[in-house]
Amino acid sequence: GRLLFANLKKSIAYTLAHWTPEVFPVLMWGFGGVVQPMGSMLALCVDLLTELVPATSFVYEDAESLIMKQPPRNPKTDKLTSFNLLFYSFFQSGVIIFCGCLFYYFRAFQHYGISPLQVMNNNNKFFPAESDDRVIISSHDGREYDSSEQKEILQSIFSGWYLMIVIGQVSHLFQCRTSYLSIFEHGVFRNKVSNFGAVLAVCLACFVVYCPGIRDVVSARNPVSLEILYASLLVSGAMWAYGEGRKYIIRTYPDSPITKVLAW
C-alpha cells in the first residue's frame, strides 16, 4: 500500500510539471502580446504522446530503501495531490523547464536577428504577420522577413519549445523516481520501463518535429540545433542539481521549516 501510494504521487508530480511551460506561453501570448511560443497541436503531442509511457513507468518503480520507516498513511490528511506536491510541480520543476524553454525562445530569435525587445513588443503584429506586405526588420543586420519567412521562424520556435518540454521532462523523470533518496543511491537506470520511456519520448518528439508530413500537421519546422543543445544542457543540469539538492535538504534536515515546504 505504501509503495502504490508513493508511486502514484510520483507519477502525478511528474505529469503536472509540463503544465507550467504549456500554460504560461498562452498567458504570455494572450495577455502580453508576445510571439506565441508553442502551437496547440504540439501541446497535444506532449499530453497524448510523449508523456504516456514515462508517466505510467512509475508503476514499475521499486520502493525507496527507507519507505518502511515512514508512518502509515493517514487517509484524512495524506492526500495524493497536496499543496506541497502542486507547488513542487508547478512552481519548482515546472518553472525550471519553463526557464529552459525561454532560454531557447530568445536565443532562437536572436539567431535570426530578432531582439528580445522586438519579441516582447510584438503586440501580435508579426509571427505570423497580420498581412502579406507586413515585414519585420532584423535589429542585427537589417534583414527583412516577409510573412512566409516569419511563419517558418515561428514554427521553428514552436518545435524548439516543444522539444525543450520533452527534454526537461526526461530529466525530471529520473528525479521524480525518488522523493527523498538520492537517485544515485536508488539506482539511476534501475527502472527499465522508465529508461525505455525516456528514450521513446525523445524519439517520438524528434519524429513529430522532423518527419515530413507530420510536422506540417503540427506546424513544426527544424529548430535551431545549437540553441537546442545549449538549452538542453542548461535545463537538464538545473533539474538534476535542484532535485538532488532538494532531497539532500529533506534527508539532512527533516524537521526544518524548509523541509515542510519542499517535501511532498
mmCIF file with all atom_site columns, N, CA and C in Angstrom, residues 110-115 118 137-143:
data_model
loop_
_atom_site.group_PDB
_atom_site.id
_atom_site.type_symbol
_atom_site.label_atom_id
_atom_site.label_alt_id
_atom_site.label_comp_id
_atom_site.label_asym_id
_atom_site.label_entity_id
_atom_site.label_seq_id
_atom_site.pdbx_PDB_ins_code
_atom_site.Cartn_x
_atom_site.Cartn_y
_atom_site.Cartn_z
_atom_site.occupancy
_atom_site.B_iso_or_equiv
_atom_site.pdbx_formal_charge
_atom_site.auth_seq_id
_atom_site.auth_comp_id
_atom_site.auth_asym_id
_atom_site.auth_atom_id
_atom_site.pdbx_PDB_model_num
ATOM 1  N N  . GLN A 1 110 ? 17.221 35.522 -31.497 1.00 0.00 ? 110 GLN A N  1
ATOM 2  C CA . GLN A 1 110 ? 18.467 36.246 -31.717 1.00 0.00 ? 110 GLN A CA 1
ATOM 3  C C  . GLN A 1 110 ? 19.267 35.632 -32.857 1.00 0.00 ? 110 GLN A C  1
ATOM 4  N N  . HIS A 1 111 ? 19.124 34.319 -33.059 1.00 0.00 ? 111 HIS A N  1
ATOM 5  C CA . HIS A 1 111 ? 19.782 33.655 -34.184 1.00 0.00 ? 111 HIS A CA 1
ATOM 6  C C  . HIS A 1 111 ? 19.327 34.268 -35.508 1.00 0.00 ? 111 HIS A C  1
ATOM 7  N N  . TYR A 1 112 ? 18.071 34.684 -35.565 1.00 0.00 ? 112 TYR A N  1
ATOM 8  C CA . TYR A 1 112 ? 17.533 35.309 -36.781 1.00 0.00 ? 112 TYR A CA 1
ATOM 9  C C  . TYR A 1 112 ? 17.644 36.834 -36.746 1.00 0.00 ? 112 TYR A C  1
ATOM 10 N N  . GLY A 1 113 ? 18.299 37.369 -35.699 1.00 0.00 ? 113 GLY A N  1
ATOM 11 C CA . GLY A 1 113 ? 18.485 38.812 -35.623 1.00 0.00 ? 113 GLY A CA 1
ATOM 12 C C  . GLY A 1 113 ? 17.320 39.561 -35.019 1.00 0.00 ? 113 GLY A C  1
ATOM 13 N N  . ILE A 1 114 ? 16.380 38.844 -34.408 1.00 0.00 ? 114 ILE A N  1
ATOM 14 C CA . ILE A 1 114 ? 15.226 39.476 -33.764 1.00 0.00 ? 114 ILE A CA 1
ATOM 15 C C  . ILE A 1 114 ? 15.540 39.650 -32.288 1.00 0.00 ? 114 ILE A C  1
ATOM 16 N N  . SER A 1 115 ? 15.547 40.883 -31.820 1.00 0.00 ? 115 SER A N  1
ATOM 17 C CA . SER A 1 115 ? 15.933 41.163 -30.440 1.00 0.00 ? 115 SER A CA 1
ATOM 18 C C  . SER A 1 115 ? 14.805 40.811 -29.475 1.00 0.00 ? 115 SER A C  1
ATOM 19 N N  . GLN A 1 118 ? 12.016 43.369 -29.567 1.00 0.00 ? 118 GLN A N  1
ATOM 20 C CA . GLN A 1 118 ? 11.064 43.194 -30.662 1.00 0.00 ? 118 GLN A CA 1
ATOM 21 C C  . GLN A 1 118 ? 10.068 42.082 -30.357 1.00 0.00 ? 118 GLN A C  1
ATOM 22 N N  . ILE A 1 137 ? 11.955 43.884 -39.497 1.00 0.00 ? 137 ILE A N  1
ATOM 23 C CA . ILE A 1 137 ? 13.354 44.122 -39.835 1.00 0.00 ? 137 ILE A CA 1
ATOM 24 C C  . ILE A 1 137 ? 14.239 43.652 -38.692 1.00 0.00 ? 137 ILE A C  1
ATOM 25 N N  . SER A 1 138 ? 15.257 42.880 -39.030 1.00 0.00 ? 138 SER A N  1
ATOM 26 C CA . SER A 1 138 ? 16.203 42.399 -38.030 1.00 0.00 ? 138 SER A CA 1
ATOM 27 C C  . SER A 1 138 ? 16.942 43.568 -37.405 1.00 0.00 ? 138 SER A C  1
ATOM 28 N N  . SER A 1 139 ? 17.034 43.545 -36.068 1.00 0.00 ? 139 SER A N  1
ATOM 29 C CA . SER A 1 139 ? 17.766 44.610 -35.379 1.00 0.00 ? 139 SER A CA 1
ATOM 30 C C  . SER A 1 139 ? 19.269 44.395 -35.463 1.00 0.00 ? 139 SER A C  1
ATOM 31 N N  . HIS A 1 140 ? 19.683 43.233 -35.979 1.00 0.00 ? 140 HIS A N  1
ATOM 32 C CA . HIS A 1 140 ? 21.109 42.902 -36.034 1.00 0.00 ? 140 HIS A CA 1
ATOM 33 C C  . HIS A 1 140 ? 21.750 43.317 -37.351 1.00 0.00 ? 140 HIS A C  1
ATOM 34 N N  . ASP A 1 141 ? 21.142 42.897 -38.466 1.00 0.00 ? 141 ASP A N  1
ATOM 35 C CA . ASP A 1 141 ? 21.761 43.187 -39.760 1.00 0.00 ? 141 ASP A CA 1
ATOM 36 C C  . ASP A 1 141 ? 20.821 43.881 -40.742 1.00 0.00 ? 141 ASP A C  1
ATOM 37 N N  . GLY A 1 142 ? 19.639 44.261 -40.277 1.00 0.00 ? 142 GLY A N  1
ATOM 38 C CA . GLY A 1 142 ? 18.713 44.981 -41.146 1.00 0.00 ? 142 GLY A CA 1
ATOM 39 C C  . GLY A 1 142 ? 17.962 44.120 -42.133 1.00 0.00 ? 142 GLY A C  1
ATOM 40 N N  . ARG A 1 143 ? 18.063 42.812 -42.029 1.00 0.00 ? 143 ARG A N  1
ATOM 41 C CA . ARG A 1 143 ? 17.355 41.926 -42.958 1.00 0.00 ? 143 ARG A CA 1
ATOM 42 C C  . ARG A 1 143 ? 15.852 42.009 -42.720 1.00 0.00 ? 143 ARG A C  1
#
